[in-house]
Amino acid sequence: MENGKLKWDVTGVILLPFLLIWGNISAQSLVLMDQIQVTEAGKALAFPFAGGLNDPQFSAIDLNADNIEDLFVFERGTHKALTFLNQGTAGQIAYTYAPAYQTDFPFLMDWVLLRDYDCDGKPDIFSSSIGLNGIAIYRNTSTGGTISFQFKERILLDDSTNWAVAVSTGDLPAIVDIDGDGDLDILTFDSGGFHVEWFQGRSMDKYGHCDSLEFVKQTACWGEFMENGLDNTVTLNVSCKGTGSGGITGNNSGDPTLAHSGSTLLTFDIEGDGAQELLLGDIGADNIVYLHNGGTPHYAAMDAESYFFPANAPAAVEIFPASFYLDVNNDGKNDLIVAPNAPNISANFNQILYYEDIGTGAAVDFDFRKKTFLQDDMIDCGASSRPVFYDVDGDELLDLIIGNFHYKQQSTGEHGALTYYKNTGTATQPAFELVTRDYLGIKTLFNPAEFGLSPAFGDLDNDGDSDMVLGTFNGKFHYFQNDPIGDSSVFSLLTVNMFGLDVGQNATPQLIDLDRDGILDLIVGEANGNLNFFENKGTRSQMDFSMPPTYDAFGQVDVSKNFTGFSVPHVVRQPNNTWEVFVGSESGHIYQFDQIRNNLGGTFNLLDTAYADLDIGGRAAPFFADIDADGLYEVAVGTKRGGVGLFETSLTTTSIGEELGENEQMDFHLLFDERKKELTIHWEGKPSQKVEISLFDLTGRVISTTALDPLTQETTLSLPGFSPQLLLCQVVLDGESIAIKKWLYR
């Protein structure tokens, strides 16, 4: 404290060796920040930054060779593999997110089931044949804790006909030992979608061992039932029509190009008699259909059906349920997981049902436990999340605000929303706690509801606090003015469809002064994958944007693939007074560009199409900030799955370059008067020096930029609403930059 004023700890001589260096981008690395605590309703999430779940498929596999089955999850809509290690004990569910194993799996599409076909104790991969309605197989060649797979079959054939074992890309077959002979069989719907075909594994019968991938169709109507073509009702006691080898009927049977789309199958033995019962899911329904098998392992005959299963709490998932049978609570009995299987149209929140098997002996009895399996241990905001860091309550800690495309639930319908996690930690150790899933009441503020919400914060009226621009899926923007109460932000909707700005679809804005005139501009991503730049032609106190964009192919950036890109830009200010823009994309990768400064109308330089090799699994939405005051940027990345990945980067906020001589020394002090909200800047240097100083918060938002008078060597800035915090102070001295990161103490 000096003369009643607070002093920023920048005492002593500051040398110009603080010339800034940015590391080699291609060598950057990311580390998942799984040590940061996130709580919801008092519960600490086990793996908050796993990225969310929308349409998961589940299989068991021992990933780390500890003889305990871990969990493999395949997200159908984004083709993303997720891996979890089992840390539970008997009767307990306890997983940890282990993304290091994810890259050991090949690229997979549509559906994935891990099943051990060669009886070596290691489950192999059965998946959709890419580009074909068939089955591809990868053999598990893992040794120790090293996971590996060897491509085995591009498309599995019926040995008796040389036709493919057809599985529509939209279906989920059952791959299990149906007849109890020790090798795997396959159940899949026929091309019309009415009957289930049984492809019997012949390895044990022919060779006495189970490692041969030989299958023959035994019947075209396994279980003697038929599903209705208009809904998921079934008719029992239906025999196969016509005759033929193995019950094959119809000229198109087995033709993979004619397979229907929209059914899921799961078998299990509810009574322990060896005859497999069936659970059936359908694209047009929310419920699962249970069929009881009154036959034998070799001759299935369904004799009873139920449309409300399990009876004590019937499964209902909007829409297209898929069922999975595996032991997740380590009690030695397989449990039932039911999840949606229709990307983009199914429910995406609180939609993964877990039923524990509480049966005795060989009997199976499923008891409902929860509808948030795995989800209740991760941040999950429905679909297509857009995280930003912003200090909501003025406590000098960056909170987490997450926009989304929508929350979709069977009980509440669908709506876009902002989810608010308060930072309850410290400046160096952040921690986040869920406050609300409807920050600012967005759910009911707009009628009809808005979707694809993407917030951006910045001071647009020069009153010392940040306002909010909210991008929407319809390509437009809404302006929320901030009139704080105390230090806490209070936003109110001031302008709907501000200035008539429109980028088509999926507007993802960032407020930043790119043309260096001291006024915040708009850089905006969109569904097409390009970037738009809207110059703010107003003043610091009165913004003025207009159509068309100043540049609608900003930097010639294009992250689109297959006609969509869903670009999400975040410009990061480099310490050497240049810029880089990181652009999230539909692919799940983050693109990286430089050569932006003094080149707004030109072509940016593409550095990378997959920053740090990160693949978030669809619609990556990056936001960079130093949230733990370690001098390194963290990046929060939203996902199409509705969650958030949080990573420590190796991008430094400051670094030391070549040391200059003593004649370049300068003495530099900042004094903050909290009562008057005034920051006084004083420096001592050569009169010829031209000095410009900029203050930034930890998100890179410009708080103030001013030129210092070389004669008076002092200036005072009015900063209403500002509180002492960790800042980045950039000084431009005779056209060269230094940056100083210091604390402003209370």
XYZ file of C-alpha atoms in Angstrom:
746
model
C 0.000 0.000 0.000
C 1.395 3.407 -0.991
C -0.372 6.643 -0.073
C -3.652 4.798 0.316
C -3.278 3.198 -3.093
C -2.847 -0.405 -4.112
C 0.252 -1.275 -6.030
C 0.705 -3.773 -8.825
C 3.823 -5.794 -8.089
C 5.894 -4.632 -11.046
C 8.523 -2.928 -8.905
C 12.126 -2.709 -9.920
C 13.700 -2.508 -13.315
C 12.071 -4.371 -16.191
C 14.452 -5.321 -18.961
C 13.580 -5.511 -22.638
C 14.682 -9.156 -22.680
C 10.924 -9.809 -22.472
C 10.719 -9.905 -26.240
C 8.051 -12.465 -26.864
C 8.488 -15.832 -28.516
C 5.711 -18.200 -29.553
C 6.593 -21.877 -29.671
C 6.555 -24.092 -32.736
C 2.847 -24.752 -33.227
C 3.277 -28.145 -34.870
C 5.054 -29.373 -31.740
C 2.302 -28.307 -29.362
C 0.810 -30.837 -26.973
C -2.350 -31.071 -24.920
C -2.839 -32.611 -21.484
C -6.315 -33.443 -20.208
C -6.922 -31.501 -16.983
C -8.739 -34.281 -15.166
C -7.500 -33.063 -11.768
C -9.816 -30.026 -11.778
C -12.841 -30.599 -9.595
C -16.312 -30.099 -11.021
C -19.379 -30.601 -8.848
C -23.088 -30.854 -9.552
C -25.613 -30.863 -6.706
C -22.808 -31.543 -4.249
C -21.395 -34.502 -6.159
C -17.851 -34.369 -7.546
C -17.821 -35.622 -11.124
C -15.407 -38.519 -11.711
C -14.471 -37.510 -15.270
C -15.999 -34.092 -15.965
C -14.072 -33.480 -19.190
C -14.834 -36.734 -21.022
C -16.919 -34.785 -23.536
C -20.526 -35.936 -23.099
C -22.636 -38.781 -24.516
C -25.462 -38.755 -27.059
C -25.905 -42.137 -28.769
C -23.435 -44.515 -27.100
C -22.899 -48.223 -27.688
C -21.274 -50.260 -24.915
C -18.919 -53.238 -24.858
C -16.620 -54.815 -22.273
C -12.861 -55.202 -22.784
C -9.828 -55.500 -20.508
C -7.791 -52.472 -21.569
C -4.910 -52.579 -19.087
C -4.460 -56.357 -18.693
C -5.467 -56.432 -15.024
C -8.045 -59.204 -15.629
C -10.896 -56.795 -14.923
C -13.305 -55.864 -17.696
C -13.162 -52.180 -18.553
C -15.560 -50.243 -20.746
C -15.453 -49.367 -24.426
C -18.010 -46.810 -25.594
C -18.656 -46.027 -29.251
C -20.524 -42.819 -30.037
C -22.454 -43.641 -33.186
C -23.181 -40.096 -34.361
C -19.545 -38.937 -34.235
C -17.733 -42.284 -34.756
C -15.859 -41.559 -31.540
C -14.273 -44.283 -29.399
C -14.180 -43.622 -25.642
C -12.371 -45.802 -23.115
C -12.909 -46.120 -19.359
C -10.940 -48.148 -16.813
C -12.894 -50.123 -14.235
C -11.874 -49.133 -10.714
C -14.898 -50.626 -8.980
C -15.271 -53.427 -6.483
C -18.035 -56.025 -6.206
C -21.415 -54.313 -6.418
C -19.870 -50.911 -7.217
C -19.739 -48.820 -10.388
C -16.500 -46.832 -10.553
C -14.862 -45.915 -13.841
C -12.098 -43.474 -14.719
C -11.789 -41.891 -18.132
C -8.700 -43.253 -19.914
C -8.427 -41.552 -23.312
C -4.897 -42.867 -23.928
C -6.411 -46.134 -25.173
C -8.743 -44.484 -27.688
C -6.150 -44.100 -30.419
C -5.451 -47.845 -30.311
C -8.794 -48.538 -31.965
C -9.239 -48.257 -35.744
C -11.620 -45.780 -37.337
C -15.098 -47.279 -36.989
C -18.552 -46.281 -38.198
C -22.259 -46.788 -37.502
C -22.147 -49.625 -34.968
C -19.530 -51.496 -32.933
C -19.731 -54.617 -30.773
C -16.695 -56.210 -29.114
C -17.041 -60.002 -29.169
C -14.427 -62.765 -28.819
C -14.754 -64.918 -31.955
C -11.510 -66.928 -31.578
C -11.901 -67.802 -27.880
C -8.543 -66.328 -26.849
C -10.144 -64.291 -24.065
C -9.718 -60.996 -25.936
C -12.797 -59.427 -27.552
C -12.479 -58.653 -31.245
C -14.189 -55.854 -33.155
C -17.370 -56.451 -35.145
C -18.449 -53.275 -36.886
C -20.164 -51.842 -39.910
C -18.335 -52.325 -43.207
C -17.505 -48.778 -44.244
C -19.588 -47.954 -47.292
C -21.404 -51.305 -47.249
C -24.330 -52.851 -45.377
C -22.246 -55.623 -43.909
C -19.928 -56.679 -41.094
C -16.213 -55.858 -40.853
C -14.021 -57.676 -38.343
C -10.768 -56.763 -36.599
C -8.925 -59.412 -34.573
C -7.683 -58.385 -31.125
C -3.897 -58.803 -31.119
C -3.258 -57.020 -27.832
C -0.412 -58.106 -25.583
C -0.063 -57.044 -21.971
C -1.485 -53.572 -21.568
C -0.829 -52.627 -25.208
C -4.029 -52.601 -27.264
C -3.820 -53.530 -30.949
C -6.118 -54.869 -33.648
C -5.473 -56.545 -36.984
C -7.839 -56.102 -39.907
C -9.477 -59.473 -40.629
C -12.552 -59.133 -42.846
C -13.826 -56.160 -44.856
C -17.219 -57.793 -45.289
C -18.293 -61.111 -43.770
C -19.849 -63.617 -46.196
C -22.355 -66.442 -45.851
C -20.282 -69.475 -46.818
C -23.224 -71.275 -48.453
C -24.194 -68.458 -50.823
C -21.246 -66.037 -50.941
C -23.738 -63.279 -50.150
C -22.761 -60.807 -47.473
C -24.124 -61.232 -43.970
C -26.184 -58.078 -44.347
C -26.514 -55.551 -41.514
C -27.889 -52.148 -42.374
C -25.712 -49.249 -41.246
C -28.648 -48.064 -39.135
C -29.141 -51.403 -37.375
C -27.474 -53.130 -34.451
C -27.205 -56.934 -34.780
C -26.926 -59.506 -32.007
C -23.585 -61.348 -32.012
C -23.699 -64.124 -29.450
C -23.525 -67.915 -29.144
C -27.206 -68.625 -29.866
C -27.079 -72.447 -29.922
C -24.581 -72.945 -27.099
C -22.013 -74.816 -29.192
C -19.092 -72.558 -28.269
C -18.785 -70.295 -31.301
C -20.472 -67.016 -32.164
C -23.658 -66.714 -34.194
C -25.220 -63.627 -35.757
C -28.803 -62.379 -35.701
C -29.783 -59.594 -38.090
C -32.953 -58.336 -39.728
C -33.593 -59.308 -43.333
C -33.622 -56.716 -46.105
C -37.327 -56.076 -45.695
C -37.044 -55.466 -41.971
C -39.731 -58.011 -41.045
C -37.867 -61.180 -40.001
C -34.674 -61.950 -38.100
C -32.129 -64.127 -39.883
C -29.865 -66.542 -38.029
C -26.331 -66.984 -39.349
C -24.880 -69.948 -37.474
C -21.184 -70.102 -36.697
C -19.772 -73.353 -38.100
C -16.263 -73.286 -36.657
C -16.863 -75.695 -33.779
C -18.923 -78.098 -35.902
C -16.355 -78.266 -38.717
C -13.028 -77.897 -36.940
C -13.599 -78.410 -33.234
C -12.290 -74.932 -32.394
C -13.872 -71.497 -32.580
C -11.380 -69.334 -34.457
C -12.818 -69.743 -37.953
C -15.088 -67.024 -39.332
C -17.450 -69.354 -41.178
C -21.177 -68.616 -41.045
C -24.176 -70.188 -42.772
C -27.736 -68.912 -42.723
C -29.856 -71.468 -40.877
C -33.211 -69.698 -40.993
C -34.701 -66.516 -42.370
C -37.225 -66.233 -39.538
C -35.446 -66.991 -36.293
C -37.922 -67.073 -33.415
C -40.899 -67.390 -35.812
C -42.141 -63.844 -35.454
C -42.545 -60.830 -37.719
C -42.217 -57.132 -36.964
C -44.880 -54.831 -38.352
C -43.679 -52.572 -41.150
C -45.415 -49.488 -39.724
C -44.534 -49.732 -36.027
C -42.696 -51.954 -33.566
C -45.545 -54.379 -32.882
C -44.816 -58.049 -33.591
C -46.832 -61.031 -34.772
C -45.942 -64.414 -33.253
C -46.084 -67.916 -34.762
C -45.051 -66.799 -38.219
C -43.195 -69.433 -40.243
C -40.709 -68.715 -43.002
C -42.359 -68.320 -46.378
C -41.311 -70.589 -49.223
C -38.559 -73.179 -49.076
C -34.866 -73.292 -49.670
C -31.560 -74.304 -48.185
C -31.389 -73.275 -44.570
C -34.723 -71.481 -44.876
C -33.384 -68.830 -47.247
C -36.325 -67.140 -48.935
C -36.811 -64.482 -51.571
C -34.521 -63.416 -54.399
C -33.009 -60.515 -52.462
C -32.271 -62.286 -49.207
C -28.791 -61.318 -48.059
C -28.304 -58.556 -50.634
C -26.488 -55.849 -48.611
C -27.627 -53.048 -50.925
C -31.298 -53.674 -50.104
C -31.142 -53.915 -46.309
C -33.583 -51.799 -44.310
C -32.499 -49.400 -41.586
C -33.778 -49.046 -38.070
C -33.725 -52.030 -35.689
C -31.580 -53.083 -32.741
C -31.291 -56.607 -31.309
C -30.096 -57.976 -27.974
C -30.393 -61.536 -26.712
C -30.136 -62.839 -23.159
C -31.337 -65.924 -21.285
C -33.856 -64.742 -18.705
C -34.606 -68.177 -17.215
C -31.279 -69.929 -17.523
C -32.694 -72.633 -19.829
C -30.312 -71.952 -22.711
C -32.961 -70.453 -24.984
C -32.227 -66.820 -25.813
C -34.877 -64.159 -25.283
C -34.851 -61.049 -27.465
C -35.034 -57.294 -26.902
C -36.026 -55.347 -29.992
C -35.616 -51.598 -30.597
C -37.091 -49.767 -33.569
C -36.395 -46.435 -35.261
C -40.048 -45.435 -34.955
C -40.501 -46.109 -31.243
C -39.292 -45.098 -27.782
C -39.873 -48.436 -26.043
C -38.171 -51.801 -26.329
C -40.100 -54.964 -27.167
C -39.418 -58.081 -25.125
C -39.948 -61.492 -26.767
C -39.905 -64.638 -24.649
C -38.365 -67.724 -26.211
C -40.423 -70.831 -25.596
C -38.194 -72.942 -27.811
C -34.718 -74.397 -27.431
C -31.179 -73.161 -28.130
C -31.357 -74.755 -31.596
C -34.949 -73.874 -32.392
C -36.185 -70.475 -31.245
C -39.943 -69.966 -30.961
C -41.180 -66.718 -29.446
C -44.387 -67.375 -27.544
C -45.028 -64.105 -25.646
C -44.291 -60.428 -26.108
C -44.283 -57.334 -23.901
C -44.113 -53.692 -24.927
C -43.368 -52.610 -21.361
C -40.034 -54.047 -20.300
C -38.652 -54.311 -17.716
C -42.042 -54.548 -16.038
C -41.086 -52.615 -12.882
C -39.826 -49.585 -14.850
C -40.317 -49.918 -18.617
C -37.476 -48.504 -20.682
C -38.395 -45.445 -22.741
C -35.765 -43.596 -24.753
C -36.578 -40.955 -27.325
C -35.970 -42.282 -29.956
C -34.740 -45.683 -31.282
C -33.522 -47.532 -28.179
C -30.581 -49.931 -28.277
C -29.888 -52.428 -25.488
C -26.554 -53.677 -24.157
C -25.853 -56.568 -21.792
C -22.684 -56.400 -19.677
C -21.556 -56.353 -16.056
C -20.925 -52.740 -15.016
C -21.179 -53.079 -11.230
C -18.711 -55.941 -10.818
C -21.094 -58.435 -9.216
C -20.524 -61.149 -11.810
C -23.926 -60.700 -13.467
C -24.620 -58.828 -16.660
C -26.707 -55.683 -16.322
C -28.887 -53.917 -18.896
C -28.034 -50.548 -20.457
C -30.547 -48.888 -22.786
C -29.484 -45.864 -24.849
C -30.736 -44.004 -27.938
C -29.365 -45.007 -31.331
C -30.536 -42.294 -33.752
C -27.957 -39.485 -34.134
C -29.348 -35.935 -34.149
C -32.967 -36.962 -33.485
C -32.793 -38.987 -30.270
C -32.878 -37.532 -26.779
C -29.441 -36.265 -25.756
C -29.704 -35.611 -22.027
C -30.532 -37.939 -19.114
C -31.190 -40.686 -21.647
C -28.861 -43.592 -20.761
C -30.785 -46.071 -18.622
C -29.099 -48.491 -16.231
C -30.860 -51.598 -14.898
C -29.071 -53.807 -12.381
C -29.604 -57.565 -12.546
C -30.821 -58.503 -9.080
C -31.890 -62.000 -10.075
C -30.857 -65.109 -8.139
C -29.247 -68.186 -9.583
C -29.471 -68.315 -13.363
C -32.606 -66.159 -13.494
C -32.364 -62.566 -14.730
C -34.294 -59.757 -13.043
C -33.565 -56.176 -14.119
C -34.159 -53.403 -11.583
C -34.017 -49.747 -12.667
C -31.261 -47.681 -11.060
C -30.823 -44.413 -13.011
C -31.118 -42.707 -16.394
C -27.708 -41.039 -16.362
C -25.260 -43.923 -16.664
C -21.765 -42.377 -17.065
C -23.377 -39.005 -17.873
C -23.701 -38.107 -14.200
C -19.913 -38.115 -13.938
C -19.196 -35.706 -16.800
C -20.229 -32.260 -17.957
C -23.042 -32.896 -20.428
C -25.091 -30.088 -21.932
C -27.132 -31.999 -24.482
C -25.701 -31.503 -27.969
C -23.083 -29.297 -29.656
C -21.660 -27.405 -26.694
C -19.900 -24.028 -26.955
C -17.842 -23.236 -23.812
C -16.482 -19.785 -22.942
C -14.709 -18.482 -19.849
C -16.093 -15.301 -18.317
C -16.079 -13.859 -14.803
C -19.818 -13.740 -14.065
C -19.726 -12.632 -10.438
C -16.733 -10.294 -10.423
C -14.655 -12.394 -8.018
C -11.649 -12.300 -10.381
C -12.054 -16.006 -11.211
C -13.081 -17.145 -14.657
C -16.369 -19.033 -14.624
C -17.544 -21.436 -17.323
C -20.533 -20.615 -19.512
C -21.616 -23.291 -22.005
C -23.975 -22.663 -24.889
C -25.462 -25.626 -26.739
C -27.517 -26.580 -29.744
C -30.199 -27.932 -27.433
C -31.155 -30.076 -24.508
C -33.544 -32.771 -25.729
C -35.442 -34.924 -23.250
C -38.556 -37.015 -23.404
C -40.067 -35.195 -20.444
C -39.254 -31.568 -21.285
C -38.950 -31.390 -25.051
C -36.045 -29.527 -26.639
C -34.582 -26.071 -26.148
C -31.276 -24.248 -26.351
C -29.791 -22.938 -23.116
C -26.746 -21.466 -21.420
C -25.308 -23.586 -18.612
C -23.376 -21.790 -15.878
C -20.599 -23.360 -13.784
C -19.223 -21.001 -11.119
C -15.501 -21.066 -10.435
C -15.323 -21.832 -6.710
C -11.573 -22.368 -6.640
C -8.655 -19.968 -6.468
C -6.637 -18.011 -9.010
C -4.160 -20.884 -9.337
C -6.469 -23.846 -8.682
C -9.834 -23.507 -10.428
C -12.843 -25.590 -9.456
C -16.308 -25.418 -10.968
C -19.776 -25.920 -9.537
C -23.000 -26.132 -11.528
C -25.269 -23.183 -10.766
C -27.975 -23.491 -13.424
C -28.722 -25.132 -16.760
C -30.751 -22.105 -17.826
C -28.576 -19.059 -17.204
C -30.451 -15.834 -18.098
C -33.658 -17.804 -18.624
C -32.933 -18.360 -22.307
C -35.213 -21.416 -22.305
C -38.331 -19.236 -22.002
C -36.967 -15.883 -23.140
C -37.510 -16.632 -26.829
C -40.670 -17.962 -28.454
C -40.161 -20.012 -30.500
C -37.133 -21.403 -28.722
C -33.659 -20.544 -29.953
C -31.134 -23.268 -30.732
C -27.406 -23.337 -31.377
C -26.513 -20.762 -28.721
C -22.997 -19.333 -28.795
C -22.136 -16.512 -26.344
C -19.394 -13.908 -26.707
C -18.479 -11.277 -24.114
C -16.986 -7.812 -24.506
C -17.549 -4.177 -23.544
C -19.601 -2.701 -26.385
C -20.803 0.465 -24.622
C -17.567 1.555 -22.921
C -18.988 1.393 -19.406
C -16.230 -0.845 -18.025
C -18.123 -4.135 -18.004
C -18.634 -6.871 -20.568
C -21.854 -7.169 -22.528
C -22.949 -10.313 -24.353
C -23.627 -11.107 -27.996
C -25.488 -14.391 -28.433
C -25.118 -16.166 -31.765
C -27.874 -18.593 -32.762
C -28.386 -21.496 -35.145
C -30.525 -19.353 -37.465
C -27.424 -17.275 -38.163
C -28.534 -14.187 -36.233
C -27.405 -12.422 -33.059
C -29.021 -11.032 -29.919
C -27.467 -8.273 -27.803
C -27.568 -8.438 -24.000
C -26.478 -5.337 -22.094
C -24.725 -5.738 -18.780
C -25.790 -3.516 -15.879
C -23.941 -5.070 -12.931
C -25.166 -5.105 -9.384
C -22.008 -4.702 -7.374
C -19.422 -6.832 -9.130
C -21.910 -9.370 -10.487
C -23.033 -9.259 -14.101
C -26.713 -8.643 -14.769
C -27.592 -9.137 -18.420
C -30.818 -8.038 -20.054
C -31.909 -8.615 -23.629
C -31.682 -5.222 -25.324
C -31.755 -6.008 -29.038
C -33.164 -9.018 -30.875
C -31.486 -9.712 -34.228
C -28.972 -6.927 -33.661
C -28.316 -4.772 -36.730
C -29.972 -7.436 -38.897
C -26.705 -9.375 -38.999
C -27.100 -12.818 -40.555
C -24.512 -15.452 -41.484
C -26.952 -18.152 -42.574
C -26.702 -20.878 -39.942
C -24.853 -21.536 -36.703
C -23.427 -18.124 -35.847
C -20.455 -18.525 -33.475
C -19.104 -15.059 -32.589
C -16.010 -13.731 -30.881
C -15.652 -10.073 -29.887
C -12.129 -8.820 -30.491
C -10.436 -5.694 -31.809
C -8.756 -7.096 -34.897
C -8.223 -3.867 -36.814
C -6.564 -2.276 -33.769
C -8.698 0.857 -33.659
C -9.613 0.377 -29.992
C -13.156 -0.838 -30.779
C -14.377 -4.433 -30.565
C -15.187 -6.123 -33.870
C -16.981 -9.422 -34.575
C -15.400 -12.522 -36.042
C -18.039 -15.180 -36.680
C -18.024 -18.830 -37.724
C -20.934 -20.533 -39.455
C -22.265 -23.878 -40.696
C -20.621 -23.531 -44.103
C -17.193 -23.614 -42.460
C -15.947 -20.146 -43.424
C -15.383 -17.093 -41.227
C -17.059 -13.681 -41.365
C -15.570 -10.395 -40.170
C -17.853 -7.536 -39.165
C -15.961 -4.305 -38.583
C -17.366 -2.176 -35.791
C -17.736 1.187 -37.497
C -19.011 2.901 -34.391
C -17.226 4.157 -31.313
C -16.237 2.596 -28.023
C -19.506 3.826 -26.539
C -21.783 3.145 -29.496
C -21.258 0.031 -31.579
C -22.242 0.007 -35.242
C -22.312 -3.211 -37.273
C -23.949 -3.680 -40.635
C -24.621 -6.173 -43.399
C -22.997 -7.463 -45.477
C -19.933 -8.606 -43.544
C -16.785 -6.601 -44.140
C -15.298 -9.910 -45.259
C -17.500 -12.994 -45.702
C -14.569 -15.252 -46.585
C -12.362 -13.892 -43.835
C -8.779 -15.000 -44.330
C -10.037 -17.490 -46.938
C -10.534 -19.868 -44.014
C -12.562 -22.964 -44.899
C -12.870 -25.939 -42.533
C -15.741 -27.614 -44.359
C -15.913 -31.246 -45.339
C -18.876 -32.788 -47.140
C -20.572 -29.388 -47.477
C -20.588 -28.492 -43.764
C -17.885 -27.075 -41.567
C -19.474 -25.614 -38.422
C -16.533 -23.274 -37.897
C -15.985 -21.898 -34.384
C -13.192 -19.303 -34.271
C -11.105 -18.146 -31.363
C -8.387 -15.594 -32.033
C -5.518 -15.841 -29.583
C -3.326 -12.811 -29.087
C 0.318 -13.822 -29.215
C 2.756 -12.114 -26.910
C 4.797 -10.782 -29.852
C 1.846 -8.593 -30.823
C 0.644 -10.907 -33.565
C -2.433 -13.145 -33.754
C -3.399 -16.704 -34.448
C -6.891 -18.011 -35.021
C -7.911 -21.489 -33.940
C -11.024 -22.721 -35.743
C -13.104 -25.642 -34.516
C -14.802 -27.761 -37.141
C -17.450 -30.384 -37.845
C -14.668 -32.962 -38.188
C -13.762 -32.622 -34.499
C -10.362 -31.144 -35.336
C -9.114 -27.611 -34.667
C -7.533 -25.735 -37.563
C -4.821 -23.169 -36.915
C -3.877 -20.074 -38.921
C -1.458 -17.166 -38.538
C -0.406 -14.088 -40.553
C -3.554 -12.220 -39.511
C -2.285 -8.844 -38.376
C -2.281 -6.237 -41.166
C -3.782 -8.917 -43.421
C -7.494 -8.776 -42.635
C -8.438 -8.680 -46.310
C -5.905 -11.296 -47.351
C -5.344 -15.025 -46.971
C -4.294 -16.379 -43.596
C -1.506 -18.939 -43.411
C -2.688 -22.459 -42.558
C -0.449 -23.950 -39.872
C -2.355 -27.091 -38.989
C -5.586 -28.932 -39.827
C -5.510 -30.861 -36.550
C -4.030 -28.743 -33.784
C -2.033 -30.951 -31.389
C -3.625 -33.996 -33.085
C -6.762 -33.390 -31.048
C -9.893 -35.162 -32.303
C -12.780 -34.325 -30.003
C -15.264 -36.341 -32.042
C -17.380 -33.857 -33.992
C -17.992 -30.072 -33.879
C -14.965 -28.952 -31.928
C -15.556 -25.530 -30.334
C -12.335 -24.121 -28.773
C -11.894 -21.317 -26.254
C -8.437 -20.394 -24.905
C -7.667 -18.733 -21.558
C -5.151 -19.000 -18.740
C -7.470 -20.144 -15.961
C -4.833 -21.221 -13.431
C -2.313 -18.356 -13.692
C 0.557 -20.621 -14.722
C 1.516 -18.648 -17.807
C 0.155 -21.345 -20.132
C -3.087 -21.254 -22.043
C -5.778 -23.783 -21.275
C -8.278 -24.666 -23.994
C -11.852 -25.720 -23.348
C -13.271 -27.578 -26.332
C -16.978 -28.137 -26.837
C -18.144 -31.311 -28.573
C -21.087 -32.435 -30.659
C -21.756 -34.863 -27.797
C -22.582 -31.881 -25.575
C -19.653 -32.077 -23.213
C -16.386 -30.241 -22.735
C -12.784 -31.305 -22.962
C -10.370 -29.146 -20.946
C -6.688 -29.295 -21.803
C -3.480 -27.652 -20.693
C -1.574 -26.441 -23.727
C 2.098 -25.677 -24.098
C 1.314 -22.237 -25.504
C 2.899 -19.699 -23.196
C 1.459 -16.316 -22.429
C 4.962 -14.828 -22.016
C 8.504 -15.981 -22.629
C 12.017 -14.562 -22.561
C 13.968 -13.754 -25.680
C 17.400 -12.268 -26.378
C 18.698 -9.996 -23.644
C 19.335 -6.391 -24.678
C 21.801 -3.925 -23.228
C 21.387 -1.932 -20.015
C 20.696 1.236 -21.988
C 17.293 -0.303 -22.858
C 16.228 -0.574 -19.208
C 13.042 1.065 -18.020
C 11.435 1.464 -14.618
C 7.697 0.697 -14.783
C 4.979 0.992 -12.083
C 1.214 0.656 -11.976
C -0.882 1.985 -9.088
C -4.553 1.111 -8.734
C -6.946 3.197 -6.642
C -9.781 0.792 -5.915
C -12.007 3.522 -4.463
C -11.803 5.712 -7.566
C -11.339 2.746 -9.936
C -8.354 4.512 -11.477
C -5.147 2.934 -12.692
C -2.096 5.212 -12.796
C 0.758 4.152 -15.064
C 4.207 5.629 -14.479
C 7.426 4.859 -16.311
C 10.935 6.195 -16.571
C 12.825 5.897 -19.845
C 14.433 7.807 -22.685
C 12.254 10.751 -23.887
C 12.513 9.517 -27.479
C 10.695 6.334 -26.621
C 7.124 5.932 -27.892
C 5.137 3.826 -25.433
C 1.736 2.195 -25.860
C 0.277 0.003 -23.141
C -2.577 -2.503 -23.371
C -4.201 -4.378 -20.504
C -5.906 -7.739 -21.076
C -7.804 -10.109 -18.846
C -7.048 -13.823 -18.860
C -9.349 -14.495 -21.810
C -7.432 -12.024 -23.964
C -10.155 -9.361 -23.741
C -8.765 -5.855 -24.084
C -9.507 -3.823 -20.981
C -7.671 -0.704 -22.085
C -5.211 0.546 -24.693
C -3.522 3.921 -24.367
C -0.433 5.803 -25.562
C 1.801 7.189 -22.805
C 3.123 10.730 -23.030
C 6.956 10.503 -23.238
C 7.253 13.935 -21.583
C 5.005 13.499 -18.551
C 5.786 9.761 -18.379
C 2.532 9.174 -16.520
C -1.124 8.630 -17.332
C -4.258 7.738 -15.369
C -6.948 5.426 -16.735
C -10.536 5.301 -15.481
C -11.607 1.642 -15.171
C -15.159 1.510 -13.764
C -16.182 -1.960 -12.718
C -12.593 -3.194 -12.665
C -11.198 -5.136 -9.705
C -7.585 -6.115 -9.028
C -6.749 -9.399 -10.694
C -4.067 -11.208 -12.622
C -3.640 -9.354 -15.909
C -1.506 -9.409 -19.000
C 0.161 -6.071 -19.567
C 1.535 -5.567 -23.060
C 3.881 -2.667 -23.719
C 4.813 -1.576 -27.247
C 8.034 0.410 -27.069
C 9.144 2.138 -30.270
C 7.221 -0.467 -32.263
C 8.553 -3.512 -30.362
C 6.615 -5.488 -27.774
C 7.216 -6.713 -24.292
C 4.645 -8.412 -22.071
C 4.569 -8.545 -18.313
C 2.309 -10.789 -16.264
C 2.005 -9.654 -12.658
C -0.414 -9.656 -9.751
C -2.391 -6.626 -8.739
C -2.715 -7.097 -4.976
C -5.553 -5.922 -2.771
